[in-house]
Every structure is written in structure tokens, then in C-alpha cells.
PDB file of C-alpha atoms in Angstrom:
ATOM      1  CA  GLY S   7     -17.540  -6.192   1.984  1.00 70.00           C
ATOM      2  CA  THR S   8     -14.444  -4.750   0.337  1.00 70.00           C
ATOM      3  CA  LEU S   9     -15.335  -6.318  -3.002  1.00 77.00           C
ATOM      4  CA  ALA S  10     -18.645  -4.450  -2.974  1.00 83.00           C
ATOM      5  CA  LEU S  11     -16.900  -1.243  -1.865  1.00 78.00           C
ATOM      6  CA  SER S  12     -14.386  -1.545  -4.684  1.00 78.00           C
ATOM      7  CA  ALA S  13     -17.114  -2.218  -7.249  1.00 81.00           C
ATOM      8  CA  ALA S  14     -19.129   0.755  -6.002  1.00 82.00           C
ATOM      9  CA  ALA S  15     -16.099   3.049  -6.150  1.00 77.00           C
ATOM     10  CA  THR S  16     -15.437   1.979  -9.735  1.00 79.00           C
ATOM     11  CA  SER S  17     -19.022   2.233 -10.970  1.00 84.00           C
ATOM     12  CA  SER S  18     -19.622   5.605  -9.298  1.00 87.00           C
ATOM     13  CA  GLY S  19     -16.568   7.159 -10.912  1.00 83.00           C
ATOM     14  CA  PHE S  20     -14.828   7.719  -7.581  1.00 82.00           C
ATOM     15  CA  ASN S  21     -11.718   5.814  -8.681  1.00 80.00           C
ATOM     16  CA  ALA S  22     -11.431   7.874 -11.857  1.00 82.00           C
ATOM     17  CA  MET S  23     -11.802  11.071  -9.843  1.00 85.00           C
ATOM     18  CA  VAL S  24      -9.119   9.993  -7.352  1.00 81.00           C
ATOM     19  CA  GLY S  25      -6.875   8.811 -10.193  1.00 80.00           C
ATOM     20  CA  GLY S  26      -7.152  12.164 -11.933  1.00 80.00           C
ATOM     21  CA  ALA S  27      -6.504  14.097  -8.720  1.00 84.00           C
ATOM     22  CA  VAL S  28      -3.446  11.997  -7.855  1.00 84.00           C
ATOM     23  CA  ASN S  29      -2.147  12.381 -11.390  1.00 82.00           C
ATOM     24  CA  GLU S  30      -2.536  16.178 -11.188  1.00 85.00           C
ATOM     25  CA  LEU S  31      -0.733  16.243  -7.844  1.00 85.00           C
ATOM     26  CA  LEU S  32       2.096  13.772  -8.464  1.00 86.00           C
ATOM     27  CA  GLY S  33       2.071  13.217 -12.225  1.00 81.00           C
ATOM     28  CA  PRO S  34       4.352  16.138 -13.138  1.00 88.00           C
ATOM     29  CA  TYR S  35       7.131  14.520 -11.102  1.00 91.00           C
ATOM     30  CA  GLY S  36       7.157  11.329 -13.163  1.00 87.00           C
ATOM     31  CA  PRO S  37       6.052   7.709 -12.926  1.00 89.00           C
ATOM     32  CA  LYS S  38       8.402   6.832 -10.065  1.00 89.00           C
ATOM     33  CA  VAL S  39       6.758   9.449  -7.847  1.00 90.00           C
ATOM     34  CA  LEU S  40       3.305   8.144  -8.817  1.00 90.00           C
ATOM     35  CA  ILE S  41       4.401   4.619  -7.969  1.00 90.00           C
ATOM     36  CA  GLY S  42       5.973   5.823  -4.728  1.00 90.00           C
ATOM     37  CA  GLY S  43       2.812   7.601  -3.661  1.00 89.00           C
ATOM     38  CA  LEU S  44       0.711   4.549  -4.388  1.00 90.00           C
ATOM     39  CA  PHE S  45       3.211   2.244  -2.674  1.00 90.00           C
ATOM     40  CA  LEU S  46       3.294   4.381   0.476  1.00 89.00           C
ATOM     41  CA  THR S  47      -0.494   4.703   0.499  1.00 89.00           C
ATOM     42  CA  ALA S  48      -0.794   0.921   0.355  1.00 90.00           C
ATOM     43  CA  ILE S  49       1.697   0.550   3.220  1.00 90.00           C
ATOM     44  CA  ILE S  50      -0.175   3.039   5.391  1.00 88.00           C
ATOM     45  CA  LEU S  51      -3.559   1.453   4.702  1.00 87.00           C
ATOM     46  CA  THR S  52      -2.332  -2.092   5.251  1.00 89.00           C
ATOM     47  CA  GLU S  53      -1.244  -1.208   8.764  1.00 87.00           C
ATOM     48  CA  VAL S  54      -4.896  -0.780   9.765  1.00 85.00           C
ATOM     49  CA  LEU S  55      -6.735  -2.905   7.180  1.00 84.00           C
ATOM     50  CA  SER S  56      -6.041  -6.408   5.932  1.00 84.00           C
ATOM     51  CA  ASN S  57      -3.695  -6.673   2.991  1.00 86.00           C
ATOM     52  CA  ASN S  58      -6.441  -8.262   0.901  1.00 86.00           C
ATOM     53  CA  ALA S  59      -8.786  -5.349   1.544  1.00 85.00           C
ATOM     54  CA  VAL S  60      -6.094  -2.827   0.619  1.00 86.00           C
ATOM     55  CA  ALA S  61      -5.340  -4.652  -2.619  1.00 89.00           C
ATOM     56  CA  ILE S  62      -9.010  -4.842  -3.548  1.00 88.00           C
ATOM     57  CA  ILE S  63      -9.625  -1.175  -2.793  1.00 87.00           C
ATOM     58  CA  LEU S  64      -6.431   0.291  -4.311  1.00 89.00           C
ATOM     59  CA  THR S  65      -6.110  -1.786  -7.494  1.00 90.00           C
ATOM     60  CA  PRO S  66      -8.912   0.068  -9.317  1.00 90.00           C
ATOM     61  CA  VAL S  67      -7.434   3.351  -8.072  1.00 89.00           C
ATOM     62  CA  ALA S  68      -4.033   2.292  -9.442  1.00 91.00           C
ATOM     63  CA  LEU S  69      -5.615   1.491 -12.797  1.00 89.00           C
ATOM     64  CA  ALA S  70      -7.295   4.903 -12.856  1.00 89.00           C
ATOM     65  CA  ILE S  71      -4.012   6.646 -12.001  1.00 88.00           C
ATOM     66  CA  ALA S  72      -2.202   4.769 -14.764  1.00 90.00           C
ATOM     67  CA  LYS S  73      -4.931   5.629 -17.257  1.00 88.00           C
ATOM     68  CA  ALA S  74      -4.893   9.314 -16.280  1.00 86.00           C
ATOM     69  CA  ALA S  75      -1.087   9.428 -16.508  1.00 88.00           C
ATOM     70  CA  GLY S  76      -0.955   7.453 -19.738  1.00 89.00           C
ATOM     71  CA  ILE S  77       1.494   4.903 -18.357  1.00 89.00           C
ATOM     72  CA  ASP S  78       1.568   1.101 -18.193  1.00 91.00           C
ATOM     73  CA  GLU S  79      -0.798  -0.325 -15.581  1.00 92.00           C
ATOM     74  CA  ARG S  80       1.383  -3.248 -14.503  1.00 93.00           C
ATOM     75  CA  PRO S  81       3.907  -1.303 -12.376  1.00 93.00           C
ATOM     76  CA  MET S  82       1.051   0.467 -10.614  1.00 92.00           C
ATOM     77  CA  ILE S  83      -0.625  -2.843  -9.802  1.00 93.00           C
ATOM     78  CA  MET S  84       2.666  -4.287  -8.572  1.00 93.00           C
ATOM     79  CA  ALA S  85       3.142  -1.249  -6.314  1.00 93.00           C
ATOM     80  CA  VAL S  86      -0.234  -1.986  -4.737  1.00 92.00           C
ATOM     81  CA  VAL S  87       0.540  -5.697  -4.380  1.00 92.00           C
ATOM     82  CA  PHE S  88       3.927  -5.166  -2.764  1.00 92.00           C
ATOM     83  CA  GLY S  89       2.790  -2.208  -0.666  1.00 91.00           C
ATOM     84  CA  ALA S  90      -0.202  -4.124   0.647  1.00 91.00           C
ATOM     85  CA  SER S  91       2.160  -6.887   1.764  1.00 89.00           C
ATOM     86  CA  CYS S  92       4.301  -4.545   3.895  1.00 88.00           C
ATOM     87  CA  CYS S  93       2.464  -4.597   7.192  1.00 86.00           C
ATOM     88  CA  PHE S  94       5.256  -4.780   9.717  1.00 88.00           C
ATOM     89  CA  ALA S  95       4.824  -1.626  11.829  1.00 88.00           C
ATOM     90  CA  ASN S  96       1.599  -2.592  13.597  1.00 86.00           C
ATOM     91  CA  PRO S  97       0.587  -5.901  15.187  1.00 86.00           C
ATOM     92  CA  LEU S  98      -2.982  -5.376  13.992  1.00 81.00           C
ATOM     93  CA  GLY S  99      -1.963  -5.214  10.332  1.00 76.00           C
ATOM     94  CA  TYR S 100      -1.650  -8.945   9.771  1.00 78.00           C
ATOM     95  CA  GLN S 101      -2.849 -12.111  11.463  1.00 80.00           C
ATOM     96  CA  THR S 102       0.631 -13.526  12.061  1.00 82.00           C
ATOM     97  CA  ASN S 103       1.659 -10.350  13.856  1.00 82.00           C
ATOM     98  CA  LEU S 104      -1.251 -10.854  16.232  1.00 82.00           C
ATOM     99  CA  LEU S 105      -0.305 -14.496  16.792  1.00 86.00           C
ATOM    100  CA  VAL S 106       3.132 -13.566  18.139  1.00 87.00           C
ATOM    101  CA  PHE S 107       2.072 -10.341  19.857  1.00 86.00           C
ATOM    102  CA  GLY S 108       0.785 -11.872  23.098  1.00 85.00           C
ATOM    103  CA  PRO S 109       3.002 -14.949  23.542  1.00 88.00           C
ATOM    104  CA  GLY S 110       6.140 -12.961  22.675  1.00 86.00           C
ATOM    105  CA  SER S 111       5.219 -10.220  25.180  1.00 89.00           C
ATOM    106  CA  TYR S 112       5.676  -7.635  22.450  1.00 88.00           C
ATOM    107  CA  ARG S 113       4.353  -4.102  22.625  1.00 90.00           C
ATOM    108  CA  PHE S 114       3.168  -1.802  19.862  1.00 88.00           C
ATOM    109  CA  LYS S 115       6.422   0.108  20.230  1.00 91.00           C
ATOM    110  CA  ASP S 116       8.409  -3.050  19.349  1.00 90.00           C
ATOM    111  CA  PHE S 117       6.578  -3.446  16.056  1.00 88.00           C
ATOM    112  CA  LEU S 118       7.028   0.237  15.288  1.00 89.00           C
ATOM    113  CA  LYS S 119      10.784   0.230  16.037  1.00 92.00           C
ATOM    114  CA  VAL S 120      11.505  -2.730  13.756  1.00 90.00           C
ATOM    115  CA  GLY S 121       8.599  -2.606  11.340  1.00 89.00           C
ATOM    116  CA  LEU S 122       8.686   1.027  10.265  1.00 91.00           C
ATOM    117  CA  PRO S 123      12.309   0.906   9.022  1.00 94.00           C
ATOM    118  CA  LEU S 124      11.525  -2.393   7.294  1.00 92.00           C
ATOM    119  CA  ASP S 125       8.458  -0.849   5.635  1.00 90.00           C
ATOM    120  CA  LEU S 126      10.532   2.113   4.447  1.00 91.00           C
ATOM    121  CA  LEU S 127      13.352  -0.118   3.183  1.00 94.00           C
ATOM    122  CA  LEU S 128      10.961  -2.310   1.214  1.00 91.00           C
ATOM    123  CA  ALA S 129       9.216   0.791  -0.142  1.00 90.00           C
ATOM    124  CA  ALA S 130      12.535   2.184  -1.398  1.00 91.00           C
ATOM    125  CA  VAL S 131      13.504  -1.110  -3.023  1.00 92.00           C
ATOM    126  CA  GLY S 132      10.014  -1.588  -4.458  1.00 89.00           C
ATOM    127  CA  ILE S 133       9.839   1.904  -5.933  1.00 88.00           C
ATOM    128  CA  LEU S 134      13.240   1.473  -7.563  1.00 89.00           C
ATOM    129  CA  PHE S 135      12.616  -1.945  -9.048  1.00 90.00           C
ATOM    130  CA  VAL S 136       8.892  -2.117  -9.786  1.00 88.00           C
ATOM    131  CA  LEU S 137       9.344  -0.200 -13.047  1.00 79.00           C
TER     132      LEU S 137
END
């Protein structure tokens, strides 16, 4: 379903519109801020959607942002890839989290306490080194 959603967003011009809007909002602050915004968006989305769905949906948006900003597309794609893989703050974000949730007697609060700082740490490292 996400492949069709991504294709529809691209063919309708939605991705280009979002890319232009994001570039207007964050573009004046430089490529690192654009990458950071995309990285953090991917992290937030991957906490409630699968990482594959986030990558499929945000990659065309990342390409549109890069095109609107006139920068290389590869760092934007890598920000999506790494951000979509950072799903540590919610047990519903990834299948393995759900596998250990019940048997380990974990609570949502446990994932949030450990996962949120880990998400933020990986975001900081990713934003610094993805360029």
C-alpha cells in the first residue's frame, strides 16, 4: 500500500509541493538543517509506521527537497534511510521491539526512557556525518 501511496504522491505533485515548502522553511539555514529536519521527521514517523513504509514515503520527498534546494540528493536519501532505522522509543515501531515487549515485561515508558535518548544521539551523529 505504501508503494502506491508514494507513487501517487509523486505523480500528483504533492512531493514537489512539500519539498518546496520545506525548502522555504528550512532552506535558508543551510543543508545541515534540511538534513536534520528530514532525519527527525523520519524518526518520528518510524515510531508509528514501519521503517520500510517511512523510507518509501519520505524518499521522494527527500528528492524533491534536494531538487528545490539545489543540493546533492544522496545525503538527503541517507538521512531518510538512517532516520527510518531509528525506531527505539516505541515498542510498536519495529517487530523486534514487539517480540521482547511482552516476555521482558517492559512498558511503553521503558522504551521511551532508553529509546528517546538513543534516537536523539543517533540523529545528532547522523546529521553531523551524513554530509
